[in-house]
PDB file of C-alpha atoms in Angstrom:
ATOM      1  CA  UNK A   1     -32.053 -79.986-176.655  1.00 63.00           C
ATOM      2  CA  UNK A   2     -31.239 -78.112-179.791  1.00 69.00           C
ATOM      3  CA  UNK A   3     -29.535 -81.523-181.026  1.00 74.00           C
ATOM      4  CA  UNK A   4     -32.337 -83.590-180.993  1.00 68.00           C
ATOM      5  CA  UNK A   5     -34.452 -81.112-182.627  1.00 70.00           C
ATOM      6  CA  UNK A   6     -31.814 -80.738-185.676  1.00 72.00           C
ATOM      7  CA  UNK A   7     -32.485 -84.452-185.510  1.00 69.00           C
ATOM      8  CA  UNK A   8     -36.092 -84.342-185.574  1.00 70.00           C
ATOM      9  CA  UNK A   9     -36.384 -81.935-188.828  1.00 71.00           C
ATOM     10  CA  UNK A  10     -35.410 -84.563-190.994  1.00 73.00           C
ATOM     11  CA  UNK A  11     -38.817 -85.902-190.439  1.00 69.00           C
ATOM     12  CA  UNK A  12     -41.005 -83.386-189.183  1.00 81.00           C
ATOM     13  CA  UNK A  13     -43.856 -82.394-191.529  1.00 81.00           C
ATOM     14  CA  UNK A  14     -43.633 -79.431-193.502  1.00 90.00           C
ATOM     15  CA  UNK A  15     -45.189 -76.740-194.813  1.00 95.00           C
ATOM     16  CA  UNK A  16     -48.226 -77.153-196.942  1.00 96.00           C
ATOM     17  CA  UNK A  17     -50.664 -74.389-198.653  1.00 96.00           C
ATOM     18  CA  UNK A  18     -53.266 -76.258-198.502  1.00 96.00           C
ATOM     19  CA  UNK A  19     -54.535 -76.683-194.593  1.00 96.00           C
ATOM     20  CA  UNK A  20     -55.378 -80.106-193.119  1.00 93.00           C
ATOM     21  CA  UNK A  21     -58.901 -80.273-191.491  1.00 96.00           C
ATOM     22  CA  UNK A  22     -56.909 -80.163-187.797  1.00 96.00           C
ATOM     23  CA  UNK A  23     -55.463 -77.021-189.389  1.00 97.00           C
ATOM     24  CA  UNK A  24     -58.520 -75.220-190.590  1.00 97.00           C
ATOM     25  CA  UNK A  25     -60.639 -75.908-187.399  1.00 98.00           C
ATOM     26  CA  UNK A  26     -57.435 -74.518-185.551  1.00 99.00           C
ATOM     27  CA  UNK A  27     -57.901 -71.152-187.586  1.00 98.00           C
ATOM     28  CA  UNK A  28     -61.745 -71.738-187.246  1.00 99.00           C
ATOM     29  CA  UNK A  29     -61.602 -71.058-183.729  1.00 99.00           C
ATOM     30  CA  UNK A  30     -59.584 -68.095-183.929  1.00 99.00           C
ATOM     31  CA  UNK A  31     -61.946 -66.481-186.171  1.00 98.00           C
ATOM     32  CA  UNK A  32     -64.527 -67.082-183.332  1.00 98.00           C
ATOM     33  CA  UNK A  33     -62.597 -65.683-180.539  1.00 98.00           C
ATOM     34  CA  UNK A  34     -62.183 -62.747-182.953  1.00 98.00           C
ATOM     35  CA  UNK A  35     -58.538 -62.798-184.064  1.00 99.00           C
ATOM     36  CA  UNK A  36     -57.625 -60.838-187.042  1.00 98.00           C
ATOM     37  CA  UNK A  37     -54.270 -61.249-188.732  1.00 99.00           C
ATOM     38  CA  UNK A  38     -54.500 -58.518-190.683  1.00 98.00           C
ATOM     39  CA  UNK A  39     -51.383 -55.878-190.913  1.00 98.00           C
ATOM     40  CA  UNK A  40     -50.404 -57.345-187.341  1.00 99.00           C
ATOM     41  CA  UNK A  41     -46.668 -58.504-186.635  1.00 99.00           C
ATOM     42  CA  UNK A  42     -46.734 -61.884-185.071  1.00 99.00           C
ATOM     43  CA  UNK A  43     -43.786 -63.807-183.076  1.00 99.00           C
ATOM     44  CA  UNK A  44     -44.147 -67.645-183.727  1.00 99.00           C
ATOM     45  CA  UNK A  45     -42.499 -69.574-180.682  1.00 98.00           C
ATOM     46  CA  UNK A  46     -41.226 -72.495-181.460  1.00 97.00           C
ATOM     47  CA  UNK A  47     -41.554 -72.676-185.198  1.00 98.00           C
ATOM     48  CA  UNK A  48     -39.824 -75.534-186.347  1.00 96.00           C
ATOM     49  CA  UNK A  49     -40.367 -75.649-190.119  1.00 97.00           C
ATOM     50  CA  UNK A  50     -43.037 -72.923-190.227  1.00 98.00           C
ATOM     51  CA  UNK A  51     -46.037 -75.458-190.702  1.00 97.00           C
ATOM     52  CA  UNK A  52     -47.839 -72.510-188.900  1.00 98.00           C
ATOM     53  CA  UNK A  53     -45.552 -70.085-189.226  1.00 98.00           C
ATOM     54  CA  UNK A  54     -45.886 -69.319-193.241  1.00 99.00           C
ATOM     55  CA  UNK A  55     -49.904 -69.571-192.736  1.00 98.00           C
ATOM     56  CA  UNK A  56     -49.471 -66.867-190.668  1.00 99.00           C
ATOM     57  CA  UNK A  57     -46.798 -64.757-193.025  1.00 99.00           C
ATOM     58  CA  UNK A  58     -49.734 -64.876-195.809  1.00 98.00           C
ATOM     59  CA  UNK A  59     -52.008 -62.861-193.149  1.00 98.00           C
ATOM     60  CA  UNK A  60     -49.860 -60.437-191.708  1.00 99.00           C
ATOM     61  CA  UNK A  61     -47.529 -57.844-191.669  1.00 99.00           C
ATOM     62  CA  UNK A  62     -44.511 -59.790-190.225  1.00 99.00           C
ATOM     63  CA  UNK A  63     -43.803 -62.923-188.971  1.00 99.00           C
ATOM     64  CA  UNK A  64     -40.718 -63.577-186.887  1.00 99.00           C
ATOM     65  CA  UNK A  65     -40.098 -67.483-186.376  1.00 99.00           C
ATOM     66  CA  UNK A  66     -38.031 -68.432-183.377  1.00 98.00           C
ATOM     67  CA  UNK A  67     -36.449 -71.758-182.949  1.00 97.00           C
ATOM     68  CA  UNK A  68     -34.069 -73.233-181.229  1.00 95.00           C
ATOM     69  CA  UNK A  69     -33.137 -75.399-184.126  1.00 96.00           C
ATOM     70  CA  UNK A  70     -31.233 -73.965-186.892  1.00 96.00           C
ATOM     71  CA  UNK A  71     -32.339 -77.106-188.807  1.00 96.00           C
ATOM     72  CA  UNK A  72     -35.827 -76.601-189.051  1.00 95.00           C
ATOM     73  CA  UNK A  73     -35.428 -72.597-189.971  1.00 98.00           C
ATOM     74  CA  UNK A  74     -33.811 -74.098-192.576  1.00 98.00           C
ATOM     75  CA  UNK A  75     -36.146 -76.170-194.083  1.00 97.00           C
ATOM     76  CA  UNK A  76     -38.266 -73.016-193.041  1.00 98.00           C
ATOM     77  CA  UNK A  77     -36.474 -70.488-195.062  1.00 98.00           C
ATOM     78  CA  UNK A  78     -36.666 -72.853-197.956  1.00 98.00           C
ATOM     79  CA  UNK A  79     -40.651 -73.490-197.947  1.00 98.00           C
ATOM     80  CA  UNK A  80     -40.422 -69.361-197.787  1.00 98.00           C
ATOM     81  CA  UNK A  81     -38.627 -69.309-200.897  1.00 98.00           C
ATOM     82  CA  UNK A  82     -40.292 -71.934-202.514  1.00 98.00           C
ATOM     83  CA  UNK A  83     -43.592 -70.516-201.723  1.00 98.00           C
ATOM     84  CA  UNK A  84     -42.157 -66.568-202.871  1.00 98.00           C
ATOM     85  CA  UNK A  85     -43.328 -66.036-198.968  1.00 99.00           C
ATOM     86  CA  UNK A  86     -40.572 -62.538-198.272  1.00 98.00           C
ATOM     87  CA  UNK A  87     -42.467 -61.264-195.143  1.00 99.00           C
ATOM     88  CA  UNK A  88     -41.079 -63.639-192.575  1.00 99.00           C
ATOM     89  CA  UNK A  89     -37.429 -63.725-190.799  1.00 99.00           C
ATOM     90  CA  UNK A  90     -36.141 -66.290-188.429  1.00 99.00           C
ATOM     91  CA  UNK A  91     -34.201 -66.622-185.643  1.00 98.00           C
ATOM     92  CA  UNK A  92     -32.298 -69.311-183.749  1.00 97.00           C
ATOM     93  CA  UNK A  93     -32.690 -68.100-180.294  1.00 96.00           C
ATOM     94  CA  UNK A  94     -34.686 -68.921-176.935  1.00 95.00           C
ATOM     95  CA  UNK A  95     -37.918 -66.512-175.704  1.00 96.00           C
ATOM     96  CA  UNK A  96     -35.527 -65.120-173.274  1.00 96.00           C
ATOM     97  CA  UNK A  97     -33.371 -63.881-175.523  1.00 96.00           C
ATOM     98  CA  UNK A  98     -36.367 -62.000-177.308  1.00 96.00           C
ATOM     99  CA  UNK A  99     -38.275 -60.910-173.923  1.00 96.00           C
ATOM    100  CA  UNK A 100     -37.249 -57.085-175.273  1.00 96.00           C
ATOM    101  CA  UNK A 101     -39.447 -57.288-177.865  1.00 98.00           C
ATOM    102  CA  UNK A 102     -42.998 -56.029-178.798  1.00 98.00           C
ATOM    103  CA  UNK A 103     -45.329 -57.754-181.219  1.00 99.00           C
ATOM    104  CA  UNK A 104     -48.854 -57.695-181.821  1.00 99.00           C
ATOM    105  CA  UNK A 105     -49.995 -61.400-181.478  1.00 99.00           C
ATOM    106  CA  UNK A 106     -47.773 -64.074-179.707  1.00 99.00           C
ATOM    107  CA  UNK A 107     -48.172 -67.351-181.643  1.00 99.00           C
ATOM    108  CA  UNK A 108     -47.059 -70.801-179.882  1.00 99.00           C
ATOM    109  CA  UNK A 109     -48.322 -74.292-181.105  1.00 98.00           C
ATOM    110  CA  UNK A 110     -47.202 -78.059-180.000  1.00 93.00           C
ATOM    111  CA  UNK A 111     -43.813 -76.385-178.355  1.00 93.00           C
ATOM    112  CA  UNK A 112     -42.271 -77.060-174.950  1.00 89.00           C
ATOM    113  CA  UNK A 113     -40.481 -73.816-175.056  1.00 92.00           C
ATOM    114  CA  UNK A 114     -42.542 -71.976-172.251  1.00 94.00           C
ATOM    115  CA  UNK A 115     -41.461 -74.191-168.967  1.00 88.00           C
ATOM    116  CA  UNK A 116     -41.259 -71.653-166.179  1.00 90.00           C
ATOM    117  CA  UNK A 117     -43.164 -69.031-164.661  1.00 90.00           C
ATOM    118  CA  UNK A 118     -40.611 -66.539-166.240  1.00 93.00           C
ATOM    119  CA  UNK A 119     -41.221 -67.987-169.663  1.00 95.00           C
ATOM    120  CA  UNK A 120     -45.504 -67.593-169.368  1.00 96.00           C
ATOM    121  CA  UNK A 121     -44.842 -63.894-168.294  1.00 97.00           C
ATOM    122  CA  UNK A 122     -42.282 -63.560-171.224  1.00 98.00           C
ATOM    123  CA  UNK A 123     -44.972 -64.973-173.639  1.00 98.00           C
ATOM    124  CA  UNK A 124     -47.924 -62.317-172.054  1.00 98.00           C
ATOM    125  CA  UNK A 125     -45.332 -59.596-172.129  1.00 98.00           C
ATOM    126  CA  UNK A 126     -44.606 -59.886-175.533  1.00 99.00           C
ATOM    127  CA  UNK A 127     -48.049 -58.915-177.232  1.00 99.00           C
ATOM    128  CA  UNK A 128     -51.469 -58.054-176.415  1.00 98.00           C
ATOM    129  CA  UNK A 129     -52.591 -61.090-177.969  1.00 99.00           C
ATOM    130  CA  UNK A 130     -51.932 -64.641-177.220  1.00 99.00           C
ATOM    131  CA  UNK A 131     -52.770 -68.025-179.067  1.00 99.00           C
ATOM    132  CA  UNK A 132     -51.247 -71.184-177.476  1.00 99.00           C
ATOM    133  CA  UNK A 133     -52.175 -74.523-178.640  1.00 98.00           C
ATOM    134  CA  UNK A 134     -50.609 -77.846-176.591  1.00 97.00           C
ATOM    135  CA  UNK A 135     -50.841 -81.433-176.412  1.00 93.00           C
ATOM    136  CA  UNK A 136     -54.080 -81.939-173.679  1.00 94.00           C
ATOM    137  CA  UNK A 137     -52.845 -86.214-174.126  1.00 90.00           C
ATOM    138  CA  UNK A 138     -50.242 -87.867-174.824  1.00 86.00           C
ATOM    139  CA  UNK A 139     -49.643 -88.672-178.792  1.00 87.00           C
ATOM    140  CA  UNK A 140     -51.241 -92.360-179.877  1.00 92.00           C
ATOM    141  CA  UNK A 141     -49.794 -94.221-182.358  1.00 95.00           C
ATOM    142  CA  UNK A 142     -50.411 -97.604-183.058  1.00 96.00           C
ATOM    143  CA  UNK A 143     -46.502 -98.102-184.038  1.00 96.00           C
ATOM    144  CA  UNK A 144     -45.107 -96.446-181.050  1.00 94.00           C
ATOM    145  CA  UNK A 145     -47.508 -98.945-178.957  1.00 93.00           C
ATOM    146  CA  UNK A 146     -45.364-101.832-179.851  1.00 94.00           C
ATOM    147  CA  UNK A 147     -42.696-100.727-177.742  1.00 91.00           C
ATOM    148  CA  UNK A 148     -44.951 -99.576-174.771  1.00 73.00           C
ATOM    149  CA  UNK A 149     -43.831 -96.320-174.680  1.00 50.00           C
ATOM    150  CA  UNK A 150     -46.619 -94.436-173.482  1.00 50.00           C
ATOM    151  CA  UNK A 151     -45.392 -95.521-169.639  1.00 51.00           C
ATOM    152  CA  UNK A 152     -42.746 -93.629-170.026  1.00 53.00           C
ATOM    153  CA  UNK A 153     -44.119 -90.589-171.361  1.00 54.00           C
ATOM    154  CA  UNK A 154     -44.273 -87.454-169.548  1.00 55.00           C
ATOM    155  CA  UNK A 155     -47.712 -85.658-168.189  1.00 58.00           C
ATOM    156  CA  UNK A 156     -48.460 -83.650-171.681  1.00 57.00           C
ATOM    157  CA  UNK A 157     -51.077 -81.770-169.881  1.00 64.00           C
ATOM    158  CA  UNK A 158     -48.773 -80.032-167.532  1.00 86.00           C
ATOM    159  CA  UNK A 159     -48.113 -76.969-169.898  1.00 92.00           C
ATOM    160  CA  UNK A 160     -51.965 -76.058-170.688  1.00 95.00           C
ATOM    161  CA  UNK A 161     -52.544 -76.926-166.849  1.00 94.00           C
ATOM    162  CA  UNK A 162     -49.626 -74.103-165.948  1.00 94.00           C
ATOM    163  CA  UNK A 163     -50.881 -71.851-168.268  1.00 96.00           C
ATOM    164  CA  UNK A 164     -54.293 -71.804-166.920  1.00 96.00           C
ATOM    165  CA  UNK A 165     -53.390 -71.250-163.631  1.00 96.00           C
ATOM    166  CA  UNK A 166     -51.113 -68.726-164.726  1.00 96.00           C
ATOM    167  CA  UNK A 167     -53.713 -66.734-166.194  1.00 97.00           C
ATOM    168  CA  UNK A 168     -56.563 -67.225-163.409  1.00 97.00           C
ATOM    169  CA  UNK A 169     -53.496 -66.268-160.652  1.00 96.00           C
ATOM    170  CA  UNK A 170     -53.386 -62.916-163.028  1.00 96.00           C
ATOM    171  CA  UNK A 171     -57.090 -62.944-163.434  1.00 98.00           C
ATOM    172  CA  UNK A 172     -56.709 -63.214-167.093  1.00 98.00           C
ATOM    173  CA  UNK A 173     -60.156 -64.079-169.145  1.00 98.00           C
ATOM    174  CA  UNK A 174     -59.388 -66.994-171.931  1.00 98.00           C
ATOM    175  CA  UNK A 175     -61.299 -68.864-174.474  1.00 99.00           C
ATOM    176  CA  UNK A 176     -60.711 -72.614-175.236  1.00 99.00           C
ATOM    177  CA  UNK A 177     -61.260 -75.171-177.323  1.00 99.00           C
ATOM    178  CA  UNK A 178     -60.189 -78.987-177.302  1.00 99.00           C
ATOM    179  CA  UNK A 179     -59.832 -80.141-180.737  1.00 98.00           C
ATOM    180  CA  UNK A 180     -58.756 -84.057-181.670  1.00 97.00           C
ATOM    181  CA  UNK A 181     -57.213 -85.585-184.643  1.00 97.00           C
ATOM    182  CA  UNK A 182     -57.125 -89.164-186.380  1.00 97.00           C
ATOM    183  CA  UNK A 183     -55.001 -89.428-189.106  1.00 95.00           C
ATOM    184  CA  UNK A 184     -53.253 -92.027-190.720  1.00 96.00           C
ATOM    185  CA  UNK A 185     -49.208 -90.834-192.000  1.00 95.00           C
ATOM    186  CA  UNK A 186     -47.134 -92.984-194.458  1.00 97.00           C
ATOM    187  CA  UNK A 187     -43.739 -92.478-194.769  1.00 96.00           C
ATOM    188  CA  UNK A 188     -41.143 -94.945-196.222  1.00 96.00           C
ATOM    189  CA  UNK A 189     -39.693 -97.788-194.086  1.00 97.00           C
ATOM    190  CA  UNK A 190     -36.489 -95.890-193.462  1.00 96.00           C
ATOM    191  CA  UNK A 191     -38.050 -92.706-192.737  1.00 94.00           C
ATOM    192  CA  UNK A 192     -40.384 -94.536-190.405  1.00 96.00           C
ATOM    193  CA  UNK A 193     -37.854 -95.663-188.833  1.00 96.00           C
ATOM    194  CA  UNK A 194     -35.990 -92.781-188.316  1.00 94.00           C
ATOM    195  CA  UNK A 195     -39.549 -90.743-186.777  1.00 92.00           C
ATOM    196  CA  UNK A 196     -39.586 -93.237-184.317  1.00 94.00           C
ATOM    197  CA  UNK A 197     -36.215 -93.494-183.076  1.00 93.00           C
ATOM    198  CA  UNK A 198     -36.699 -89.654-182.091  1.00 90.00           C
ATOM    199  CA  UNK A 199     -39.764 -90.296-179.966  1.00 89.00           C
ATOM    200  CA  UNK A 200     -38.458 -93.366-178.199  1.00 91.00           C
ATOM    201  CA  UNK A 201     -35.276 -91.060-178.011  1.00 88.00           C
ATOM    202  CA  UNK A 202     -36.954 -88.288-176.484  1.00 82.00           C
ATOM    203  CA  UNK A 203     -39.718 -90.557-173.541  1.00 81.00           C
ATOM    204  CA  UNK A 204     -36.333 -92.263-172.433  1.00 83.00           C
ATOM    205  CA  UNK A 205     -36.618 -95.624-174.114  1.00 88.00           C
ATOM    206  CA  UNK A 206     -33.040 -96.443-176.463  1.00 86.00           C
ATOM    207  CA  UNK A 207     -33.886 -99.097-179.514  1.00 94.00           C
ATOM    208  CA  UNK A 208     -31.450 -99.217-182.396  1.00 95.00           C
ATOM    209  CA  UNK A 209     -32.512 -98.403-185.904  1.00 95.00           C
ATOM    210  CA  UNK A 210     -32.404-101.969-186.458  1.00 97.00           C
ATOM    211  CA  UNK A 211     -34.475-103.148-183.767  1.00 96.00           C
ATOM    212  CA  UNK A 212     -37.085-100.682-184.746  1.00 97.00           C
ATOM    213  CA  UNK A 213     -37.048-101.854-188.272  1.00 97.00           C
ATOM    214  CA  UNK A 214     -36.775-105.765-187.284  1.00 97.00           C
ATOM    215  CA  UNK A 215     -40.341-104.638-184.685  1.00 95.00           C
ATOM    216  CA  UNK A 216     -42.473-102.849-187.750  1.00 97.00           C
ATOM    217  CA  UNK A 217     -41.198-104.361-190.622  1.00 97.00           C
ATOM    218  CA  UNK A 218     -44.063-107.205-191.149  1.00 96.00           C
ATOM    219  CA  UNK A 219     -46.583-104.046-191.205  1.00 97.00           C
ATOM    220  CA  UNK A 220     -44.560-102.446-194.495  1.00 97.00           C
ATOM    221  CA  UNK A 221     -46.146-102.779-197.597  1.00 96.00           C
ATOM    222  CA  UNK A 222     -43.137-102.476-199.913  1.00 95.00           C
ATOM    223  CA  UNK A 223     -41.565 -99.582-199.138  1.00 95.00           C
ATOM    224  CA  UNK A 224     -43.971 -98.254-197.556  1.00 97.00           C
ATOM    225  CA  UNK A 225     -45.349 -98.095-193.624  1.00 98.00           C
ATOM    226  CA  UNK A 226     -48.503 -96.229-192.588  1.00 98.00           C
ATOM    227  CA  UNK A 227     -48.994 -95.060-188.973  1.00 98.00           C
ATOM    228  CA  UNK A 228     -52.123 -94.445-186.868  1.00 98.00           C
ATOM    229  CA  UNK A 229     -51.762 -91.276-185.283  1.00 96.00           C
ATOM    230  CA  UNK A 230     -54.819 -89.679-182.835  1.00 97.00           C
ATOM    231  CA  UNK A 231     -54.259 -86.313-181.201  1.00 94.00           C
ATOM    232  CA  UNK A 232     -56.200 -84.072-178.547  1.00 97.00           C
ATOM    233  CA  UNK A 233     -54.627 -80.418-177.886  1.00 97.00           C
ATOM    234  CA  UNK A 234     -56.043 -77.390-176.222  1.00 98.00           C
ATOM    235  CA  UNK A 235     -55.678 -74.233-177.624  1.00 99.00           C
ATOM    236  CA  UNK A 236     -55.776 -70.999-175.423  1.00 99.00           C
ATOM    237  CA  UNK A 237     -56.586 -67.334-176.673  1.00 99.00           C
ATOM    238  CA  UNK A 238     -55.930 -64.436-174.142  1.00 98.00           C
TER     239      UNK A 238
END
């Protein structure tokens, strides 16, 4: 698993000062439900290259990012620097190696790190307060639908659907929100390519780099590909 997340940092998006609309309603919410960052620590499960995680550094007290991939605490730790962002650490571990540990807000977005039972009472041990965001439906993109990949996809619900019950079995009060997304990404044809060899990788389906090119290659223009990307998550705040 760590492998094909080192793998997946050379595309995955990173951190940017300014938010995204998806972003901003995100925070929106959490101003609703009452969340304050403000001189908190905050554990970030599941960080990958601190898209969230360095949002959250410039409204705390602390951030710790935890990721099983070294490569995207890189790229992490860099965006930290670049940004002169010093109150944030990382580490390459699983929850279960941090289950010790005592924060003030526990922070997870678009991870499958929490799988178990063990893991969701991990996550509510670790803080007082919880924000957990999840696919609610699978990913869409108009590329990936060329090779009919959605079949093979697993149930992306299943995590916010454990989590709930979770928290009703402990009658745990939560507020919710769905929020969607339609965006269009454009990358160049090689680092196209490369993004989606690691989701056909990942739902089971093995293409070559060339037979991925050779299938999207008529949509390029020049160098260039754009994708069609729509997004529903849940997010959670307990």
């Amino acid at each position: 698993m760590r492998e094909i997340w080192n793998k997946k940092s050379k595309t995955y998006p990173k951190f940017s000062p300014i938010m995204r609309p998806f972003e901003a309603e995100f925070f929106a919410f959490l101003d609703e439900c009452g969340v304050s960052f403000a001189d908190k620590s905050v554990i970030d499960i599941g960080a990958g290259t601190g898209v969230y995680s360095l949002h959250l550094a410039k409204m705390s007290k602390s951030v710790l990012a935890l990721d099983i991939s070294d490569s995207m605490l890189e790229i992490l730790s860099l965006s930290a620097k670049e940004h002169n962002i010093t109150n944030i650490q990382t580490a390459n571990n699983q929850i279960t190696d941090i289950k010790d540990r005592k924060f003030d807000i526990a922070f997870l977005t678009m991870s499958p790190a929490l799988r178990s039972d063990e893991d969701f009472e991990i996550f509510y041990n670790l803080a007082s307060k919880h924000i957990y965001m999840n696919w609610l439906k699978p990913r869409k993109s108009n590329l990936l639908e060329l090779f009919n990949s959605n079949s093979n996809r697993p149930d992306m619900s299943a995590p916010i659907a454990k989590l709930e019950e979770f928290l009703k079995t402990k009658n745990i009060k939560f507020k919710s929100k769905i929020i969607n997304e339609n965006r269009t990404a454009t990358r160049s044809l090689d680092d196209m390519v490369e993004n989606l060899a690691w989701h056909l990788e990942i739902s089971g389906q093995n293409y070559t780099k060339d037979e991925i090119k050779n299938k999207i290659i008529n949509l390029a223009k020049g160098d260039e590909i754009s994708e069609s990307i729509a997004t529903c998550v849940k997010v959670i705040v307990f």
